[in-house]
Amino acid sequence: MKTFLPTPTHPLPHSDQVQSLVSFLEHEPQPMIVLDPNYNILAANTAYQRQFGSADKPFIGHKCYQISHHYDVPCDQAGENCPMKKAQEMRGPDRVLHIHHTPRGPEHVDVELRPILDEHGVITAYVERLTLVRSASARPSNEGLVGRSPAFNLALSELQRVAPSMLPVLLLGESGTGKELFARAVHENSDRATGPFVVVDCSGLPETLFESELFGHEKGAFTGATTRKPGLVETAQGGTLFLDEIGDVPLAMQVKLLRLIESGTYRRVGSVETLHANFRLIAATHKPLEKMMENGEFRQDLYYRISAFPIQLPPLRNRVEDIGLLANSFLQRAGTGKRRLTIETEALTQLQRHSWPGNIRELRNVLERASLFADDGVIRSTHLPQASVAIPPQPPASTPFDGSSLAQTLATFKGTRSELARHMGISERTLYRRLKEQGLA
């Protein structure tokens, strides 16, 4: 355990109490550090040193935001949520998802901070637990979720919260936003990660086959049923059942699906035997289920059963910062075992200007097509389809970046700064910088 010895410039608050805490944390398997109220790192356990430490970059005695973010000011002053500020205000724990600089590069880290109070109720120190988020990458990756934009991080943070529970999850978002990848990440971060992950494509099943595919059937249950067949619910025993495009489930089947979720029981087609289901439910749709309820196209009781924890997945046009990261990930995957593919700066700029109605799926298709023309391994603007290089019309002169209109937006918007940034289509850091430039911060 590395500790910071008290000096006149960095006095250690209640050193005996903190030292006892430090000794306790050494036995914790998770990376943990002790901070004073001025953001100084006082101590770190072995797990932290192993995952986040670097021999050539000392961290004891340095500010946490300098080590983790390379900032000159605390996180909240740089446009991010600061757990210490929140913990100080609430006098209790706070948890956030951050991207930290680590020896391996930028990584998503789940940060939980708890204040330590003395007998007078004064905060003398903080204990910070850091958990690497392995279900997503902040660098180009060969597989899984990739992103680091504020909109992506918000969805990832919600995923981290719900994954360990058994709550049903409803993934909402446009087609091509990565709903199946998010569903798989929920499964892999749950207690059922070693069980099966079973996908039911609700839009690809005709009503006549839906019940048989979901619940299975007995031999002779209908013409062509020559053997007993287990259904997808049975296949998902002990794991996760992912109902993709649940908005396409026929009304007649919605009743039976509701019964399955409510009672945890079902019967194969052609059988009277009641079977017990054991699965974690994740559903996804690009359709407006609430509007469908109003029109009588989706059952209200089913909706409230599946939507215990909704997660809104952002469209790619709200993740402009991630386009380069995603593009390099796709090119890295496409170049596995073959030539290495890269993309020139001008081509990447063109991709960032496109609105991407087909979202990530469209971006992947565009890059796969362009790679066929990149004879020297470099994708250029001329290799991109004309539709994806078209520059959208510029916004009018009066934009939220003007001092007067930004002040007006700030005065009338009722949400948080984070929500305001998303409303304006920019990152929190950009919003903070604009507010500071206009003297509104």
XYZ file of C-alpha atoms in Angstrom:
441
model
C 0.000 0.000 0.000
C 1.408 3.352 -1.027
C 0.643 6.225 1.324
C 1.326 9.933 1.346
C 3.276 11.138 4.365
C 2.037 14.384 5.969
C 3.955 17.560 5.157
C 3.255 21.236 5.843
C 1.799 21.607 2.344
C -0.235 18.387 2.413
C -1.296 17.623 6.004
C -2.885 14.215 6.430
C -6.290 14.650 8.172
C -6.673 12.405 11.218
C -3.686 10.299 10.142
C -4.350 7.435 12.583
C -7.926 7.025 11.378
C -6.949 7.235 7.712
C -4.046 4.823 8.198
C -6.446 2.275 9.693
C -8.706 2.725 6.707
C -5.755 2.326 4.365
C -4.792 -0.979 6.015
C -8.348 -2.236 5.576
C -8.478 -1.273 1.893
C -5.325 -3.255 1.172
C -7.391 -6.438 1.436
C -9.987 -5.188 -1.074
C -9.736 -6.817 -4.546
C -11.061 -3.690 -6.275
C -8.765 -0.705 -6.985
C -9.274 1.890 -4.243
C -7.702 5.193 -3.263
C -8.041 7.607 -0.340
C -8.456 11.330 -1.099
C -8.430 14.396 1.098
C -11.108 17.104 0.638
C -8.695 19.008 -1.631
C -8.584 16.215 -4.239
C -5.109 15.004 -3.203
C -4.475 11.252 -3.449
C -3.323 10.171 0.026
C -3.065 6.417 -0.504
C -3.756 3.616 -2.968
C -4.113 -0.122 -2.479
C -2.181 -2.732 -4.428
C -5.111 -3.379 -6.801
C -5.099 0.297 -7.826
C -1.340 0.314 -8.350
C -1.609 -2.819 -10.478
C -4.383 -1.510 -12.766
C -3.846 2.242 -12.828
C -0.343 2.903 -11.492
C 2.745 3.605 -13.562
C 6.333 3.507 -12.328
C 7.306 6.624 -14.285
C 4.217 8.625 -13.262
C 3.845 8.974 -9.465
C 0.330 9.673 -8.237
C 0.564 9.894 -4.440
C 0.224 13.547 -3.431
C -1.175 14.559 -6.815
C -4.713 15.733 -7.583
C -7.049 12.935 -8.652
C -8.291 14.936 -11.664
C -4.701 15.446 -12.846
C -3.955 11.727 -12.722
C -7.263 10.380 -14.056
C -8.245 13.088 -16.563
C -5.106 15.196 -17.135
C -7.224 18.224 -16.179
C -5.921 21.359 -14.474
C -9.220 21.839 -12.636
C -11.721 19.505 -10.919
C -14.080 17.508 -13.152
C -17.124 19.714 -12.573
C -15.158 22.767 -13.724
C -14.230 20.892 -16.906
C -17.831 20.080 -17.814
C -18.089 16.616 -16.203
C -19.912 15.243 -13.190
C -17.592 15.309 -10.168
C -18.398 12.609 -7.584
C -16.551 14.490 -4.826
C -18.663 17.605 -5.286
C -21.874 15.546 -5.234
C -20.725 13.477 -2.227
C -19.854 16.678 -0.408
C -23.277 18.187 -1.108
C -25.228 15.036 -0.170
C -22.810 13.975 2.589
C -23.156 10.490 1.169
C -21.858 8.261 -1.633
C -21.983 9.147 -5.317
C -21.295 7.042 -8.388
C -20.434 8.168 -11.929
C -19.042 6.758 -15.166
C -15.856 8.469 -16.315
C -13.193 7.944 -18.946
C -9.799 7.772 -17.244
C -6.296 7.884 -18.652
C -4.673 4.567 -17.762
C -1.374 2.879 -18.708
C -3.349 1.134 -21.464
C -4.923 4.313 -22.817
C -8.405 5.815 -22.235
C -10.815 3.423 -20.502
C -14.334 3.574 -19.086
C -14.246 3.465 -15.293
C -17.169 3.164 -12.885
C -16.256 5.461 -9.983
C -17.901 5.223 -6.550
C -16.887 7.774 -3.923
C -17.766 7.672 -0.201
C -17.025 10.420 2.331
C -15.409 9.620 5.692
C -16.822 11.728 8.529
C -15.279 12.346 11.947
C -17.170 12.346 15.251
C -18.298 15.917 14.567
C -19.737 15.080 11.158
C -16.901 16.811 9.288
C -15.684 15.149 6.077
C -11.998 14.324 6.636
C -11.348 12.087 3.635
C -12.964 10.166 0.775
C -12.627 6.558 -0.328
C -12.886 6.020 -4.083
C -13.526 2.623 -5.637
C -12.697 2.273 -9.346
C -14.095 -0.521 -11.499
C -13.010 -0.987 -15.098
C -15.974 -1.277 -17.466
C -15.061 -4.212 -19.690
C -18.270 -4.222 -21.754
C -17.249 -1.157 -23.783
C -14.072 0.297 -25.233
C -12.967 3.930 -25.411
C -10.397 2.930 -28.051
C -10.794 1.183 -31.433
C -11.762 -2.405 -30.708
C -12.228 -5.655 -32.606
C -15.525 -6.417 -30.877
C -18.287 -5.160 -28.614
C -19.470 -1.659 -27.790
C -17.241 1.256 -28.768
C -17.690 4.911 -27.817
C -16.742 7.737 -25.489
C -19.155 10.577 -26.341
C -21.378 11.967 -23.553
C -24.506 10.462 -25.167
C -22.893 7.018 -25.380
C -21.509 7.232 -21.837
C -24.953 8.070 -20.459
C -26.451 4.900 -21.957
C -23.435 2.859 -20.802
C -23.768 4.245 -17.275
C -27.420 3.168 -17.147
C -26.411 -0.270 -18.457
C -23.872 -0.612 -15.631
C -26.537 0.233 -13.081
C -29.151 -2.264 -14.212
C -27.020 -5.203 -15.385
C -26.416 -6.814 -11.940
C -30.148 -6.764 -11.127
C -32.943 -8.941 -12.484
C -35.068 -6.011 -13.699
C -36.429 -6.294 -17.245
C -34.607 -3.872 -19.563
C -36.197 -2.089 -22.528
C -33.743 -0.752 -25.112
C -35.168 2.105 -27.168
C -33.622 3.708 -30.210
C -33.578 4.018 -33.955
C -32.717 1.061 -36.143
C -28.970 0.489 -36.331
C -28.027 2.000 -32.946
C -26.582 -1.253 -31.569
C -29.445 -2.616 -29.484
C -28.289 -6.246 -29.677
C -24.763 -5.292 -28.597
C -26.181 -3.400 -25.613
C -28.415 -6.360 -24.752
C -25.438 -8.716 -24.863
C -23.468 -6.327 -22.635
C -26.293 -6.365 -20.057
C -26.182 -10.171 -20.115
C -22.388 -10.341 -19.804
C -22.415 -7.986 -16.806
C -25.112 -9.935 -14.972
C -25.024 -12.977 -12.693
C -26.286 -14.962 -15.687
C -23.228 -14.288 -17.849
C -22.327 -17.991 -17.925
C -25.839 -18.906 -19.117
C -27.181 -18.727 -22.683
C -27.991 -15.463 -24.467
C -30.943 -16.232 -26.735
C -32.135 -13.771 -29.381
C -35.746 -13.807 -30.581
C -36.195 -11.776 -33.773
C -39.827 -10.767 -33.305
C -40.013 -8.996 -36.671
C -38.872 -12.082 -38.568
C -41.434 -14.509 -37.128
C -44.861 -14.881 -38.777
C -47.764 -15.082 -36.330
C -48.404 -18.744 -37.220
C -44.888 -19.732 -36.086
C -44.375 -17.303 -33.218
C -45.866 -19.459 -30.446
C -44.112 -22.597 -31.661
C -40.722 -20.877 -31.882
C -41.076 -19.224 -28.502
C -42.608 -22.075 -26.478
C -41.721 -25.136 -28.555
C -44.123 -27.877 -29.666
C -44.921 -31.549 -29.171
C -44.716 -34.184 -31.868
C -47.907 -34.126 -33.904
C -49.023 -30.720 -32.575
C -49.586 -29.564 -36.155
C -48.831 -30.629 -39.698
C -45.078 -30.997 -40.091
C -44.350 -31.371 -36.357
C -42.634 -34.742 -36.682
C -40.645 -34.447 -33.428
C -40.813 -32.608 -30.129
C -38.998 -29.280 -30.372
C -37.890 -27.122 -27.424
C -38.720 -23.424 -27.760
C -36.452 -20.421 -27.335
C -37.794 -19.832 -23.810
C -36.589 -23.288 -22.835
C -33.250 -22.700 -24.563
C -32.775 -19.545 -22.465
C -33.076 -21.401 -19.128
C -30.626 -19.895 -16.643
C -29.654 -17.113 -19.056
C -31.102 -14.120 -20.880
C -33.967 -13.929 -23.388
C -33.637 -10.974 -25.763
C -36.842 -10.052 -27.573
C -35.625 -7.891 -30.446
C -38.208 -5.576 -32.058
C -40.875 -6.467 -29.529
C -43.113 -3.805 -31.103
C -43.715 -6.282 -33.949
C -45.240 -8.986 -31.712
C -48.836 -9.634 -32.895
C -51.574 -8.629 -30.437
C -52.758 -12.218 -30.096
C -49.291 -13.286 -28.987
C -48.847 -10.323 -26.653
C -51.376 -11.935 -24.282
C -49.375 -15.174 -24.108
C -46.116 -13.280 -23.758
C -47.586 -11.314 -20.853
C -48.690 -14.541 -19.165
C -45.175 -15.949 -19.543
C -43.596 -12.855 -17.950
C -46.139 -12.566 -15.134
C -46.396 -16.221 -14.123
C -43.043 -17.539 -15.276
C -44.834 -20.539 -16.788
C -45.690 -21.720 -20.299
C -46.804 -24.775 -22.287
C -45.437 -26.182 -25.495
C -47.861 -26.120 -28.417
C -49.874 -29.337 -28.270
C -49.057 -30.040 -24.601
C -50.974 -29.716 -21.336
C -47.823 -29.857 -19.199
C -46.944 -26.584 -17.464
C -43.245 -25.718 -17.647
C -41.394 -23.165 -15.563
C -39.253 -20.510 -17.232
C -36.039 -19.106 -15.775
C -34.612 -16.192 -17.760
C -33.684 -12.515 -17.553
C -35.784 -10.469 -19.984
C -34.377 -7.794 -22.278
C -36.553 -6.263 -24.993
C -35.793 -3.744 -27.727
C -37.693 -1.725 -30.294
C -37.370 1.253 -32.600
C -41.141 1.777 -32.532
C -43.010 4.302 -30.323
C -44.650 1.825 -27.937
C -46.477 4.508 -25.930
C -48.149 5.809 -29.083
C -48.938 2.228 -30.116
C -50.670 1.734 -26.754
C -52.859 4.766 -27.404
C -53.818 3.294 -30.797
C -54.551 -0.122 -29.322
C -51.611 -1.743 -31.155
C -49.643 -2.669 -28.048
C -50.974 -3.896 -24.727
C -50.579 -1.462 -21.850
C -50.064 -4.202 -19.252
C -47.306 -5.782 -21.343
C -45.609 -2.430 -21.828
C -45.382 -1.793 -18.102
C -44.034 -5.304 -17.571
C -41.155 -4.937 -20.015
C -40.274 -1.275 -19.390
C -39.129 -1.431 -15.766
C -35.769 0.023 -16.818
C -35.798 1.789 -20.222
C -32.479 2.828 -21.801
C -32.523 5.291 -24.696
C -29.755 4.514 -27.179
C -28.507 7.658 -28.968
C -28.534 7.939 -32.776
C -25.143 8.313 -34.434
C -25.819 11.969 -35.330
C -25.725 12.660 -31.551
C -22.417 10.805 -31.252
C -20.295 12.729 -33.743
C -17.247 12.410 -31.436
C -17.505 8.612 -31.796
C -17.523 8.404 -35.597
C -13.734 8.315 -35.896
C -13.520 5.727 -33.111
C -16.195 3.560 -34.724
C -14.686 3.947 -38.201
C -11.251 2.832 -36.995
C -12.854 -0.086 -35.132
C -14.619 -1.279 -38.294
C -11.457 -0.888 -40.368
C -9.478 -2.757 -37.719
C -11.972 -5.611 -37.864
C -12.041 -5.609 -41.656
C -8.239 -5.691 -41.799
C -7.853 -8.675 -39.445
C -5.553 -11.166 -41.147
C -5.394 -8.949 -44.250
C -3.911 -5.586 -45.186
C -4.202 -2.755 -42.698
C -6.828 -0.162 -43.596
C -6.742 3.528 -42.632
C -8.893 6.550 -43.409
C -7.621 9.962 -44.453
C -8.546 13.056 -42.456
C -10.685 14.616 -45.201
C -12.733 11.426 -45.587
C -13.271 11.232 -41.825
C -14.409 14.868 -41.768
C -16.944 14.060 -44.492
C -18.272 11.140 -42.460
C -18.670 13.379 -39.413
C -20.824 15.791 -41.443
C -23.292 13.123 -42.555
C -26.593 12.728 -40.657
C -26.526 8.869 -40.722
C -30.232 7.961 -40.857
C -29.150 4.304 -40.806
C -26.894 4.931 -37.799
C -23.976 2.602 -37.014
C -25.172 -0.055 -39.443
C -25.059 2.495 -42.278
C -21.572 3.655 -41.265
C -20.306 0.070 -41.294
C -21.818 -0.550 -44.738
C -20.284 2.645 -46.152
C -16.833 1.702 -44.849
C -17.092 -1.876 -46.113
C -17.938 -0.563 -49.587
C -15.192 2.075 -49.474
C -12.576 -0.488 -48.436
C -13.084 -2.301 -51.756
C -11.838 0.804 -53.583
C -8.897 1.488 -51.248
C -6.251 -0.335 -53.285
C -3.395 1.197 -51.275
C -5.141 0.616 -47.930
C -6.239 4.240 -47.497
C -9.922 5.236 -47.672
C -10.352 8.655 -49.272
C -13.328 10.946 -49.881
C -13.607 9.737 -53.466
C -14.268 6.203 -52.167
C -17.327 7.260 -50.177
C -20.875 7.158 -51.612
C -22.033 10.594 -52.709
C -24.885 10.606 -50.169
C -22.460 10.232 -47.264
C -20.165 13.078 -48.350
C -22.904 15.635 -48.927
C -22.427 18.584 -46.592
C -25.659 19.451 -44.767
C -26.870 23.049 -44.860
C -25.251 25.302 -42.285
C -27.432 26.526 -39.390
C -28.625 30.141 -39.424
C -26.461 32.841 -37.893
C -28.458 32.903 -34.670
C -27.304 29.636 -33.059
C -27.008 28.540 -29.416
C -23.342 29.559 -29.636
C -24.233 33.260 -29.884
C -23.924 34.973 -26.514
C -27.502 36.290 -26.448
C -29.168 33.108 -27.684
C -27.033 30.925 -25.394
C -28.044 33.055 -22.407
C -31.694 32.823 -23.464
C -31.456 29.043 -23.873
C -29.811 28.739 -20.462
C -32.517 30.854 -18.829
C -35.445 28.971 -20.338
C -34.152 25.386 -20.283
C -35.455 23.491 -17.240
C -33.103 20.490 -17.233
C -29.555 19.922 -15.991
C -26.405 21.107 -17.761
C -25.907 17.574 -19.048
C -29.437 17.531 -20.502
C -28.921 21.005 -21.981
C -25.777 19.823 -23.774
C -27.664 16.871 -25.268
C -30.532 19.196 -26.243
C -28.055 21.421 -28.103
C -26.295 18.456 -29.698
C -22.886 19.202 -28.146
C -20.749 17.666 -25.405
C -20.803 18.921 -21.813
C -17.205 20.073 -22.201
C -18.086 22.173 -25.253
C -21.099 23.647 -23.425
C -18.944 24.505 -20.418
C -16.333 26.156 -22.654
C -19.008 28.231 -24.444
C -20.563 29.284 -21.132
C -17.167 30.292 -19.818
C -16.368 32.278 -22.987
C -19.646 34.188 -22.624
C -19.196 34.716 -18.863
C -22.213 32.517 -18.093
C -20.453 29.704 -16.218
